[in-house]
PDB file of C-alpha atoms in Angstrom:
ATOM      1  CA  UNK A   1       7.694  20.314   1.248  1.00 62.00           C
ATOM      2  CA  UNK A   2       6.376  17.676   3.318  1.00 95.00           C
ATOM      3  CA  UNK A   3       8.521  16.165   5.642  1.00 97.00           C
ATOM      4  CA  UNK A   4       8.201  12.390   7.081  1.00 98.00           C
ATOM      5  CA  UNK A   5       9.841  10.886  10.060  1.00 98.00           C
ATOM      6  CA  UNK A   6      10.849   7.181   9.168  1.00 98.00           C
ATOM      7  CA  UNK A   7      12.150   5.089  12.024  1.00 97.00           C
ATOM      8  CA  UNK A   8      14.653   2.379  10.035  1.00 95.00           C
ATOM      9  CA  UNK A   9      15.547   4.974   7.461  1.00 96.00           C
ATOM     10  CA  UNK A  10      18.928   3.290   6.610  1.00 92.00           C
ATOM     11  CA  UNK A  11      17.516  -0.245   7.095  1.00 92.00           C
ATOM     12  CA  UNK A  12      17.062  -2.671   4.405  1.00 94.00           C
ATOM     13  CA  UNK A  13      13.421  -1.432   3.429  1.00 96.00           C
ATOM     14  CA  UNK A  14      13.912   1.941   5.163  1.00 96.00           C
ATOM     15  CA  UNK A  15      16.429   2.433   2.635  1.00 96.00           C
ATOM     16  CA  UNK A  16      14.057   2.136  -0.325  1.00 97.00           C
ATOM     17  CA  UNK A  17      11.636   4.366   1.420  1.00 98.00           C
ATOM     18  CA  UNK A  18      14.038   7.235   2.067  1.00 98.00           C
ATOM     19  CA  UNK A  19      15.379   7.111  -1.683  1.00 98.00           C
ATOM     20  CA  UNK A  20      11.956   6.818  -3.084  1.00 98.00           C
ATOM     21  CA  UNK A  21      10.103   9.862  -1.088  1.00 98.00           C
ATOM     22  CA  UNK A  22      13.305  11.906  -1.815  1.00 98.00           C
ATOM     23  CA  UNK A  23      12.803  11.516  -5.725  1.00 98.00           C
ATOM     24  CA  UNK A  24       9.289  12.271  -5.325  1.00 97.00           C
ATOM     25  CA  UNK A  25       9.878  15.629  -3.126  1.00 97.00           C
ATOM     26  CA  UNK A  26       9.430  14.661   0.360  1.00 98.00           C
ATOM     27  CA  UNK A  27      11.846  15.836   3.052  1.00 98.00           C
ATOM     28  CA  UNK A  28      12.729  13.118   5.264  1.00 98.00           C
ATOM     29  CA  UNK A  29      14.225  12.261   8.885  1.00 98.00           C
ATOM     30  CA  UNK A  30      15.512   9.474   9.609  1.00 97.00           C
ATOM     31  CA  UNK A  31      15.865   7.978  13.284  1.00 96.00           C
ATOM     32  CA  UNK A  32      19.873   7.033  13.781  1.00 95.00           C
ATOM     33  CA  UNK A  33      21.516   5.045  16.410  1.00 91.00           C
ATOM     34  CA  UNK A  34      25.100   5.372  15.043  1.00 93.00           C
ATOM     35  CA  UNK A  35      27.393   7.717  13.168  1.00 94.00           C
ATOM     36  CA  UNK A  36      27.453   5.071   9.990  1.00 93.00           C
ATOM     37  CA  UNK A  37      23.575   5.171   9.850  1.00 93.00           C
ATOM     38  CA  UNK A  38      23.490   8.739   9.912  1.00 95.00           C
ATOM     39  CA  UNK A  39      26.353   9.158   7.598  1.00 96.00           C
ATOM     40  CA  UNK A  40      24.387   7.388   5.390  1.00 94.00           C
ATOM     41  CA  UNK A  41      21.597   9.188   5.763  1.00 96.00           C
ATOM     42  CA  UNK A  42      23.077  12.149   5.203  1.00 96.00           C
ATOM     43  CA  UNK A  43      24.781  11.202   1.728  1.00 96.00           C
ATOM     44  CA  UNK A  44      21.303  10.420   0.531  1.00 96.00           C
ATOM     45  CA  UNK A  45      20.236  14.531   1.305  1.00 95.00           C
ATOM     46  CA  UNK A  46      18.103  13.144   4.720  1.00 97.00           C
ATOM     47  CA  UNK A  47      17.762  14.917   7.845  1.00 97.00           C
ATOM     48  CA  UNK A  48      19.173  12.873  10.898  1.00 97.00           C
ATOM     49  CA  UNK A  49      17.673  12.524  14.374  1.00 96.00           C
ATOM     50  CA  UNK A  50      19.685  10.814  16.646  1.00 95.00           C
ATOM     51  CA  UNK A  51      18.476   8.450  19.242  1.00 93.00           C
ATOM     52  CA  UNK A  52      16.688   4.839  19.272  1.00 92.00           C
ATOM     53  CA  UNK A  53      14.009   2.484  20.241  1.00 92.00           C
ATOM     54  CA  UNK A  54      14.517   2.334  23.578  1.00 91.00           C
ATOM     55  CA  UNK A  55      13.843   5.979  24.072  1.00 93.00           C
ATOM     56  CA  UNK A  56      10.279   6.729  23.313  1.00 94.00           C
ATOM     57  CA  UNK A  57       9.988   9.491  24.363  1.00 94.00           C
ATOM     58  CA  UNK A  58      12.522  11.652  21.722  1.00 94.00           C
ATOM     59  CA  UNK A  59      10.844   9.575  18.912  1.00 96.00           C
ATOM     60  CA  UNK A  60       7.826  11.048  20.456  1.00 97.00           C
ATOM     61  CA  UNK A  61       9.458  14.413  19.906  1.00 97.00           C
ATOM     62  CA  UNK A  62      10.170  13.711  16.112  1.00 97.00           C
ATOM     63  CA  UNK A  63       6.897  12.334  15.022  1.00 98.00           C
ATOM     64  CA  UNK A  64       5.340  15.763  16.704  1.00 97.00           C
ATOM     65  CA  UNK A  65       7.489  18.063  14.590  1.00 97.00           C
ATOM     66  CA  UNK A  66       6.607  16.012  11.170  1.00 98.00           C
ATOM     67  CA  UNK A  67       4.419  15.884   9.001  1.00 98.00           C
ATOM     68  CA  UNK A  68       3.328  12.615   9.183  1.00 98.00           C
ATOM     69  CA  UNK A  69       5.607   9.073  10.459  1.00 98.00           C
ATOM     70  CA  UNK A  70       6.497   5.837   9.145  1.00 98.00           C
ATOM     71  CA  UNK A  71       7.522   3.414  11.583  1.00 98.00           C
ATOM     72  CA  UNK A  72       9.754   0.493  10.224  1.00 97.00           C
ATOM     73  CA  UNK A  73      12.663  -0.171  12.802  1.00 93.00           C
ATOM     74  CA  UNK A  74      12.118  -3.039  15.120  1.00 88.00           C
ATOM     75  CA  UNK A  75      14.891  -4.475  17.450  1.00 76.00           C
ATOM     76  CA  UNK A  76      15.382  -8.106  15.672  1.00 70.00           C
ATOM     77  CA  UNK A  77      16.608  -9.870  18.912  1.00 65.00           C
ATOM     78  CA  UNK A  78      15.031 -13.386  19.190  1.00 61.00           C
ATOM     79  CA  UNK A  79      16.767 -14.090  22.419  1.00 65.00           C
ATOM     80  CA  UNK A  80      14.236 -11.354  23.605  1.00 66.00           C
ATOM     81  CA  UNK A  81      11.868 -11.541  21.492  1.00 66.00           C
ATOM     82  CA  UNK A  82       9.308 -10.503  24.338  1.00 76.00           C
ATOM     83  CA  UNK A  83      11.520  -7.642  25.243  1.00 79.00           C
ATOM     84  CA  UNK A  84      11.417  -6.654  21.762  1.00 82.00           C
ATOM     85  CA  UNK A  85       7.545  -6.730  21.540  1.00 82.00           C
ATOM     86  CA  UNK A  86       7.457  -4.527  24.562  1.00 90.00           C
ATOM     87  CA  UNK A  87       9.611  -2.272  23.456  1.00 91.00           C
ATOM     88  CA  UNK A  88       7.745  -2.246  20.151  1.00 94.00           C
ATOM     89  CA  UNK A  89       4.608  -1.235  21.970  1.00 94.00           C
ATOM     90  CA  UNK A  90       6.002   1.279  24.260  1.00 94.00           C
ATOM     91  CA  UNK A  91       7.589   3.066  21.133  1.00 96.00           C
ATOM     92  CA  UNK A  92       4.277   3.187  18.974  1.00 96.00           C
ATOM     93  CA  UNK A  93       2.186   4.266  21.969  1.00 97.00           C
ATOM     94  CA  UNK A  94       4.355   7.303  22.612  1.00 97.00           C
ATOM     95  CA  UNK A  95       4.669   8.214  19.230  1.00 98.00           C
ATOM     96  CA  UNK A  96       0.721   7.917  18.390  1.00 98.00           C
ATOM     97  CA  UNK A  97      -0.274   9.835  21.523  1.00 97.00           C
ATOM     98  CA  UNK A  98       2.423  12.648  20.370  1.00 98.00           C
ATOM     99  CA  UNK A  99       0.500  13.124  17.013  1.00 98.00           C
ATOM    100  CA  UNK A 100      -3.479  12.706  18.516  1.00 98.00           C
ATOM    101  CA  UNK A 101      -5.956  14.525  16.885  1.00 97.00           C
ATOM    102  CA  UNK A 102      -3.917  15.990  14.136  1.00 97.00           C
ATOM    103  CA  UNK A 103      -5.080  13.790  11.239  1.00 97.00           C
ATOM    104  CA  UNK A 104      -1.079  12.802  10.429  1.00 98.00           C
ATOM    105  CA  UNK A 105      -0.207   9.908   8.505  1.00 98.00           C
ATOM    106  CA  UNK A 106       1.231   7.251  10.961  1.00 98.00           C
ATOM    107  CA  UNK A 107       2.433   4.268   8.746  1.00 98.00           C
ATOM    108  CA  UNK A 108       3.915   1.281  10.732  1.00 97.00           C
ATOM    109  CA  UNK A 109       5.631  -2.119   9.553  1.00 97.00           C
ATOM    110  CA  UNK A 110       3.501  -5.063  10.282  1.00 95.00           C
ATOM    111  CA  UNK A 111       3.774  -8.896   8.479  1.00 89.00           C
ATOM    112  CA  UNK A 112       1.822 -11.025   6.250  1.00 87.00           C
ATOM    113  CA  UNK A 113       0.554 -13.657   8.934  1.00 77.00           C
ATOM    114  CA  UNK A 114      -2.498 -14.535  10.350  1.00 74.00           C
ATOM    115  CA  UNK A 115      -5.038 -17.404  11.667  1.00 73.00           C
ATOM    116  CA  UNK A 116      -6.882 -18.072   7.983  1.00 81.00           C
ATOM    117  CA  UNK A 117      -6.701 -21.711   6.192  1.00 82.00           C
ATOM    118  CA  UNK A 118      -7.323 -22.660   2.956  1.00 85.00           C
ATOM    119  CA  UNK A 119      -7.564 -19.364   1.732  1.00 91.00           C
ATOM    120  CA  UNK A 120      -5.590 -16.258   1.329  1.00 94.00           C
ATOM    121  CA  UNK A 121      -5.073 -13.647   4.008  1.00 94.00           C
ATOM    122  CA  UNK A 122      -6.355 -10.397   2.525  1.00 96.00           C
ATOM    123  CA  UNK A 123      -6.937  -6.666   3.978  1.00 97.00           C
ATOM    124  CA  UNK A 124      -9.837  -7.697   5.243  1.00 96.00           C
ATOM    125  CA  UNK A 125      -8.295 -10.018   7.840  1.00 95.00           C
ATOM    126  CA  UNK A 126      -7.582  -8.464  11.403  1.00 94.00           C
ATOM    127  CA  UNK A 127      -3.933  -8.860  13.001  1.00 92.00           C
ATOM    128  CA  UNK A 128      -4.407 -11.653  15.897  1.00 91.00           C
ATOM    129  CA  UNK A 129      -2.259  -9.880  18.003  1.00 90.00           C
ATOM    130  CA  UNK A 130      -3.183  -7.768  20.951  1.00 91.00           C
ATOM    131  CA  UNK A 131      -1.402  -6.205  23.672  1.00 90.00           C
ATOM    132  CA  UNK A 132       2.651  -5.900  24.392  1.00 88.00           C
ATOM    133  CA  UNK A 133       2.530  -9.379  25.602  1.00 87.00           C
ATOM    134  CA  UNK A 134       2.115 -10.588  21.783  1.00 87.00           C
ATOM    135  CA  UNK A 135       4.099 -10.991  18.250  1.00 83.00           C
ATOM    136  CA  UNK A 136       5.409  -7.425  17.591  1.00 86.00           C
ATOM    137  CA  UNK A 137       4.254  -6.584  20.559  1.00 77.00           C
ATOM    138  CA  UNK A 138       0.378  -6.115  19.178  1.00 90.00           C
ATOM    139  CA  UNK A 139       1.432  -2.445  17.594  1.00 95.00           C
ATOM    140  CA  UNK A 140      -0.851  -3.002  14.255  1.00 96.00           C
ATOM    141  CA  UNK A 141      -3.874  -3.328  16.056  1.00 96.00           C
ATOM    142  CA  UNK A 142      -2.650  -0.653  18.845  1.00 96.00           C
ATOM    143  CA  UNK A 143      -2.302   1.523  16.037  1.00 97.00           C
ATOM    144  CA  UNK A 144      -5.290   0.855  13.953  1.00 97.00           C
ATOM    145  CA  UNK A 145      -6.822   2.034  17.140  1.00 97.00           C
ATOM    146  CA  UNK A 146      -5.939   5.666  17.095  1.00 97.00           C
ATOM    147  CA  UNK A 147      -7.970   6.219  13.533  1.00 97.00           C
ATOM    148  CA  UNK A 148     -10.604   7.418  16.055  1.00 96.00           C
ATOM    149  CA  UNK A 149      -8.362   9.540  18.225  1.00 97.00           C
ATOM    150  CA  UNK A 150      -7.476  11.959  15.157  1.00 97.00           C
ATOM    151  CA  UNK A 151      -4.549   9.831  13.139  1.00 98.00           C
ATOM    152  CA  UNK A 152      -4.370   8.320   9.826  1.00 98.00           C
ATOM    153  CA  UNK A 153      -2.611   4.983  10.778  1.00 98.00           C
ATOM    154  CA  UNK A 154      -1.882   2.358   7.890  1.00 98.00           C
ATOM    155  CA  UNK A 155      -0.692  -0.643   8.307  1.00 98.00           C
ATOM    156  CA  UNK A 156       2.081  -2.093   5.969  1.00 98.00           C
ATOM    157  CA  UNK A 157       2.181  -5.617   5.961  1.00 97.00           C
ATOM    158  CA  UNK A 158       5.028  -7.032   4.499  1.00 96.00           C
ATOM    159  CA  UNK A 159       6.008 -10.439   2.784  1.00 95.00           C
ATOM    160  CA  UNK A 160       8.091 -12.669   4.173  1.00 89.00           C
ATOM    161  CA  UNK A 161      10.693 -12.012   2.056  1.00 93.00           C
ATOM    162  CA  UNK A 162      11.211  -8.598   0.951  1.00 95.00           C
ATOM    163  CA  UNK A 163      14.146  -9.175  -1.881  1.00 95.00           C
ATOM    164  CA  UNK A 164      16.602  -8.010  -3.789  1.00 93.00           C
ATOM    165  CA  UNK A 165      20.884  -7.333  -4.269  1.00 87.00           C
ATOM    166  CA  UNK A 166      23.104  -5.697  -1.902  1.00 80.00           C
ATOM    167  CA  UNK A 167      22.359  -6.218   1.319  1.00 73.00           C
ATOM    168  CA  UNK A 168      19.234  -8.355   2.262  1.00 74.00           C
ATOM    169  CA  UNK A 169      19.464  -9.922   5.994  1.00 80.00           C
ATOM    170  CA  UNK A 170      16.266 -11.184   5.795  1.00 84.00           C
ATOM    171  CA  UNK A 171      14.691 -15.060   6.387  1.00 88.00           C
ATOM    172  CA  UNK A 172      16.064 -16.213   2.613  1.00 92.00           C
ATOM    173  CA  UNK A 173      19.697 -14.699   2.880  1.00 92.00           C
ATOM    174  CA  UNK A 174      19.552 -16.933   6.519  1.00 93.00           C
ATOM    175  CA  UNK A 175      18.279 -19.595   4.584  1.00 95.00           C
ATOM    176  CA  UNK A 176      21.000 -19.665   2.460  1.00 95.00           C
ATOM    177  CA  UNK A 177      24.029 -19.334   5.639  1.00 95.00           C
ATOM    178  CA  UNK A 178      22.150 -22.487   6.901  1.00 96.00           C
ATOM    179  CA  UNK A 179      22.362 -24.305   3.448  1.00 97.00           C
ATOM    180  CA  UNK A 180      26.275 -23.754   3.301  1.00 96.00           C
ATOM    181  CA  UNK A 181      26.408 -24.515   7.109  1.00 95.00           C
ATOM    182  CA  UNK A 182      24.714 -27.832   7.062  1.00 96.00           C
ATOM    183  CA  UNK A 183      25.519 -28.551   3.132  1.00 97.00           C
ATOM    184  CA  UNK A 184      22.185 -29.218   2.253  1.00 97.00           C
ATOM    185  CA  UNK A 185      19.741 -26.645   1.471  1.00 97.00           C
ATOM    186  CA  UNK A 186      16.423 -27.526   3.887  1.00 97.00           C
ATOM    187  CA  UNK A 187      12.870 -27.307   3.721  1.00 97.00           C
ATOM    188  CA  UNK A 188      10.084 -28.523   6.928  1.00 97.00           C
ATOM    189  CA  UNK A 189       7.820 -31.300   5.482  1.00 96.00           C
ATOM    190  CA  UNK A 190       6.439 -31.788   2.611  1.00 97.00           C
ATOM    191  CA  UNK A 191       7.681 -27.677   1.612  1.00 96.00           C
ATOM    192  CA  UNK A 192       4.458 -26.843   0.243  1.00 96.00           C
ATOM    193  CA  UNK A 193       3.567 -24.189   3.044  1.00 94.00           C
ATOM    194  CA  UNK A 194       3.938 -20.917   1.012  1.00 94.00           C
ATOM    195  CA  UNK A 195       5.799 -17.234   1.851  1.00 93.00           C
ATOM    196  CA  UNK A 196       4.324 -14.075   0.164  1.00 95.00           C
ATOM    197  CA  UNK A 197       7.347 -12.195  -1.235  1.00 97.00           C
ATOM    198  CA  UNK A 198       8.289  -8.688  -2.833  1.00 97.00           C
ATOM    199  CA  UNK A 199      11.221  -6.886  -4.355  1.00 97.00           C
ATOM    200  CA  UNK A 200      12.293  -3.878  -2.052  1.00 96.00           C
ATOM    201  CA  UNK A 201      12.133  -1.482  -4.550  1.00 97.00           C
ATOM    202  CA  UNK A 202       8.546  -2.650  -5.226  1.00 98.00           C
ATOM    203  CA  UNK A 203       7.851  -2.825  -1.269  1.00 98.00           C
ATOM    204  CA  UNK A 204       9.093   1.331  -1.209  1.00 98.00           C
ATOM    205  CA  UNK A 205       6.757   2.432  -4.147  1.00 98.00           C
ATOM    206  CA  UNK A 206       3.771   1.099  -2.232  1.00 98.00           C
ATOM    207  CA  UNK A 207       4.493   2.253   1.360  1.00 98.00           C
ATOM    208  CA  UNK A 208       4.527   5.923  -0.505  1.00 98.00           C
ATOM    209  CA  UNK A 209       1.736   5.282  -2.126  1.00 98.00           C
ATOM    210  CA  UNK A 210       0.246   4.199   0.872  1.00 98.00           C
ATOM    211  CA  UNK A 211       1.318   7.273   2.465  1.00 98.00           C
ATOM    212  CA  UNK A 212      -0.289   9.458  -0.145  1.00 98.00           C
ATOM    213  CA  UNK A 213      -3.518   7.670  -1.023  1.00 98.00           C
ATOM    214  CA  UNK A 214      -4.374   4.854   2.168  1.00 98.00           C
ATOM    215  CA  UNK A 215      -7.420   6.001   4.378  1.00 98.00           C
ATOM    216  CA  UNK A 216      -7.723   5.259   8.109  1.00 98.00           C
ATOM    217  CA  UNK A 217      -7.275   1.813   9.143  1.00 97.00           C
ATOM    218  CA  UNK A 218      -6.248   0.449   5.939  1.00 98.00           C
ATOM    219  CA  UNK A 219      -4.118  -2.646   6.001  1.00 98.00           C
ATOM    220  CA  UNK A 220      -1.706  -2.741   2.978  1.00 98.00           C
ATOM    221  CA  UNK A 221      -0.359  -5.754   1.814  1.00 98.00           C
ATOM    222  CA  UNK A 222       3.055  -5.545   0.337  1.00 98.00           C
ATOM    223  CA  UNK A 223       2.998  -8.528  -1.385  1.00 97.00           C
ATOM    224  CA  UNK A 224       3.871  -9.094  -5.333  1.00 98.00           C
ATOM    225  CA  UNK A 225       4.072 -13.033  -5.303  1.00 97.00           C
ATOM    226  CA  UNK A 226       1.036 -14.613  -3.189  1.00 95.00           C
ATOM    227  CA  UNK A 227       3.210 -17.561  -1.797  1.00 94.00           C
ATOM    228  CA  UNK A 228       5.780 -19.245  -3.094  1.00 97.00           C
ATOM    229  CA  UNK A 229       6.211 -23.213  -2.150  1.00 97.00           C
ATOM    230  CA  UNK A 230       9.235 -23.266   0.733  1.00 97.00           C
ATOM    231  CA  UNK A 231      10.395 -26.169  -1.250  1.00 98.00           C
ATOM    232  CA  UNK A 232      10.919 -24.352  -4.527  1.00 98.00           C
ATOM    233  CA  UNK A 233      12.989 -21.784  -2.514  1.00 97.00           C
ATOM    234  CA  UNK A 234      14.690 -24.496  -1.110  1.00 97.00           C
ATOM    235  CA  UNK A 235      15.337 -25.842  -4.545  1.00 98.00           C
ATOM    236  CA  UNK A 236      16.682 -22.500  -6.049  1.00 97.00           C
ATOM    237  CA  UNK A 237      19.027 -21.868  -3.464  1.00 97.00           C
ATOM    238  CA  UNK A 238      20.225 -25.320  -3.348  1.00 97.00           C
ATOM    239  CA  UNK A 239      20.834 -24.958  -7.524  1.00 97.00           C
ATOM    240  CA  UNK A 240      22.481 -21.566  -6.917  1.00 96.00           C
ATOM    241  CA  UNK A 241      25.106 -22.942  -4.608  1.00 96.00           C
ATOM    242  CA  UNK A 242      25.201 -26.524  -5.961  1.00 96.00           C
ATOM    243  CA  UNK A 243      24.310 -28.296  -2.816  1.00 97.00           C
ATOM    244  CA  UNK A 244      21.331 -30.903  -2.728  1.00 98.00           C
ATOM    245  CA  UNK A 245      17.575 -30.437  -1.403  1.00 98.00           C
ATOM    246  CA  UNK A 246      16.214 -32.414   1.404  1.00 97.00           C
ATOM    247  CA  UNK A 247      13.148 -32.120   3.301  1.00 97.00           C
ATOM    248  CA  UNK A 248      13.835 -31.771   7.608  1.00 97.00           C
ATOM    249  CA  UNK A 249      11.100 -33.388   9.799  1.00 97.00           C
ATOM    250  CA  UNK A 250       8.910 -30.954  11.689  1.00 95.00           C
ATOM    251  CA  UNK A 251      10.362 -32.236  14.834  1.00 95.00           C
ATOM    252  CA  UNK A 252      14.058 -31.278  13.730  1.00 96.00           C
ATOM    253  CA  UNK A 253      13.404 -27.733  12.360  1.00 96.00           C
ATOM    254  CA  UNK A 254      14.536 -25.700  15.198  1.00 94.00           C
ATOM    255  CA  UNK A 255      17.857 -27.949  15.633  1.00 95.00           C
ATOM    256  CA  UNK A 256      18.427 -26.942  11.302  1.00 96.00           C
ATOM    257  CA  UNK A 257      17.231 -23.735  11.166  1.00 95.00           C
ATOM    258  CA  UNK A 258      17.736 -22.777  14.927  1.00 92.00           C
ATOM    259  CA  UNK A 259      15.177 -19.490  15.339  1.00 87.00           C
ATOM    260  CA  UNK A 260      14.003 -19.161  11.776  1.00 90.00           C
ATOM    261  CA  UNK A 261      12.444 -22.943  12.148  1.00 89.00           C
ATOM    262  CA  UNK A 262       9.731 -21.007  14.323  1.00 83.00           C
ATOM    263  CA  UNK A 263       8.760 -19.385  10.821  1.00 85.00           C
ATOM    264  CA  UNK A 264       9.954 -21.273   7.902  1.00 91.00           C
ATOM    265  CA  UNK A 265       6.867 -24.087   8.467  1.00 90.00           C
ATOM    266  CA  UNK A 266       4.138 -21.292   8.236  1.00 88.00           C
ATOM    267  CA  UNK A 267       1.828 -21.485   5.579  1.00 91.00           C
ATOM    268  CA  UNK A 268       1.819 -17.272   4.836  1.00 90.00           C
ATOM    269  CA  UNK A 269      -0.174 -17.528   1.517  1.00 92.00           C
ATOM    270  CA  UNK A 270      -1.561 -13.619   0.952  1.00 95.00           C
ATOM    271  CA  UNK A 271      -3.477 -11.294  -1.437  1.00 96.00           C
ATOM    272  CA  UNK A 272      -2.854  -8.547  -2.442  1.00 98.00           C
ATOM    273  CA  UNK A 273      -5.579  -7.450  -4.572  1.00 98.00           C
ATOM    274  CA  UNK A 274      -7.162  -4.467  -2.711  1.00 98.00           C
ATOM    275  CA  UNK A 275      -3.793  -3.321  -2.410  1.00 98.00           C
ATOM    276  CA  UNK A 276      -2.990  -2.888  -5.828  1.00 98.00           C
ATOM    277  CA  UNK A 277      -6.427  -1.477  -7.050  1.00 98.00           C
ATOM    278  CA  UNK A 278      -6.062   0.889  -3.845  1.00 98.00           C
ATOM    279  CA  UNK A 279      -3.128   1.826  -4.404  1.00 98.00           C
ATOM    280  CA  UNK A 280      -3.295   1.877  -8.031  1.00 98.00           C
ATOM    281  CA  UNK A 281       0.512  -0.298  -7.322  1.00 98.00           C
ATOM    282  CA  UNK A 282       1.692  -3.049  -9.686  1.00 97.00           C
ATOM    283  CA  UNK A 283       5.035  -4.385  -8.697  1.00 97.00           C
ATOM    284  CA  UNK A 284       7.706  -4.664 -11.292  1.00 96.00           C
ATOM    285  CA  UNK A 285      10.507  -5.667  -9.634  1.00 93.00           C
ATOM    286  CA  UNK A 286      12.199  -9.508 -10.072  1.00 96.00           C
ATOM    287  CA  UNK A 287      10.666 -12.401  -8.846  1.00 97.00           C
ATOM    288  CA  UNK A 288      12.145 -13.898  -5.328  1.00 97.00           C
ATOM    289  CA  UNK A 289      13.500 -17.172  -7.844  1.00 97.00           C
ATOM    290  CA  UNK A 290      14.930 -14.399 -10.094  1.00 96.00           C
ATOM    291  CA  UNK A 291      16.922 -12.914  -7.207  1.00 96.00           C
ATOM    292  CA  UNK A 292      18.011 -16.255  -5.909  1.00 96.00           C
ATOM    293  CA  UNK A 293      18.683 -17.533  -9.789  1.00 95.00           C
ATOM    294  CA  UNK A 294      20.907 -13.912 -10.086  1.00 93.00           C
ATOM    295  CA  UNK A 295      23.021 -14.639  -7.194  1.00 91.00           C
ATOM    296  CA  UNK A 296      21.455 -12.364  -4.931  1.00 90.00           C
ATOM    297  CA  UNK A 297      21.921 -14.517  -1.908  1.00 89.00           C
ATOM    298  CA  UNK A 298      25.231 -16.122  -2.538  1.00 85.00           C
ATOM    299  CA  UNK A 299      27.456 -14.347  -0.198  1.00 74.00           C
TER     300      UNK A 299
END
């Protein structure tokens, strides 16, 4: 049975992962920080290994004794965000030097944005960031690095929004906390920069098959909806919890939307289309409107 290290295992699209490469006979372990994650781990029938981001060096250890690693934890802290970049790097490094040369998988969370206009932004595209000084700290290209040094890294770019009920933290379940806050529910401009978006359950069938099928250096783009118009999002949630729509001026975005107004005015359009004929994936979860429609987001 092969067995897969997953950093994030009881995170939001960690989750996902665990329960769907258990019910298709994987082992897993799962990286824990506290007894509640690996409690939860544990219910699900996961191995647990204790210890977290800031210690490379015993995720080096667990990526060594797998069979092959998928990175997804990354330390959300925008009041650091540099810090969290470096420690991003650091943490990748050690773990991709630990596996050299033995052809493992090496599967890493990465997003959906790059320096492309009036066009999609396929597999084709490169990251733009380099180096621990940069967005994530530069760990897809870092990674993408070592398919020459003997390791099958992937990366698993993922829509803005990966969605669904029971638990999303993500940019649209913020969204919605700042609709209630400020009573209207806000979009930057004109709203018609788009977000890619996926259901998690979608998003976990495609970073296994990812794991089983992706060659070297492939960039996977978990991404069932191509972009969605912010202002439709806007517009759903504001239905969903009966508050109006209004647009907020560039220059006001970060005072509305504090940190998030850094993202929310990127145009993220994406394709997927490799992906899926890859992949062989077809997403078949509900639509981000669905989920918002459903209630998803209200609480």
């Amino acid at each position: 049975m092969t067995n897969i290290f997953i950093t994030g295992a009881s995170g939001w699209i960690g989750s996902a992962v665990t329960d769907e490469l258990l019910a298709n006979g994987y082992s897993v372990t799962g990286l824990a920080r506290s007894d509640e994650s690996a409690a939860a781990l544990q219910a699900k029938g996961a191995e647990v290994h204790r210890g977290s981001l800031d210690d490379p060096d015993t995720l080096a250890t667990a990526a060594k004794a797998a069979d092959g690693v998928i990175h997804l934890a990354f330390k959300h802290d925008f009041s650091d965000y540099s810090g969290a970049g470096h420690t991003e790097h650091a943490t990748v490094e050690a773990m991709l030097t630990a596996i050299e040369g033995t052809g493992k998988p090496f599967l890493l969370a990465s997003g959906l944005v790059g320096e492309v206009t009036g066009r999609p932004f396929t597999e084709d595209d490169p990251n733009p960031n380099h180096g621990p000084d940069s967005m994530r700290g530069g760990s897809e290209n870092l990674a993408l690095g070592y398919a020459e040094r003997g390791v099958r890294p992937v990366a698993l770019r993922f829509a803005a929004s990966v969605h669904g009920e029971g638990g999303d933290h993500g940019f649209v379940a913020v969204l919605s906390s700042i609709a209630r806050q400020h009573g209207v529910s806000g979009y930057i401009g004109d709203g018609q920069n788009r977000w890619p978006a996926v259901h998690r359950t979608d998003a976990a069938r495609m970073v296994r098959l990812a794991l089983e099928k992706a060659p070297a250096g492939f960039r996977a783009h978990a991404a069932a909806e191509d972009g969605i118009p912010t202002r439709e999002i806007a517009e759903a949630i504001g239905r969903r919890l009966e508050l109006p729509t209004a647009s907020i001026d560039p220059a006001d975005a970060e005072a509305h939307f504090g940190w998030l107004g850094n993202f929310f005015g990127f145009d993220a359009w994406a394709s997927s289309e490799q992906t899926r004929r890859l992949l062989d994936w077809e997403p078949q979860g509900p639509t981000l409107l669905d989920d918002i429609r459903s209630g998803a987001y209200d609480a």
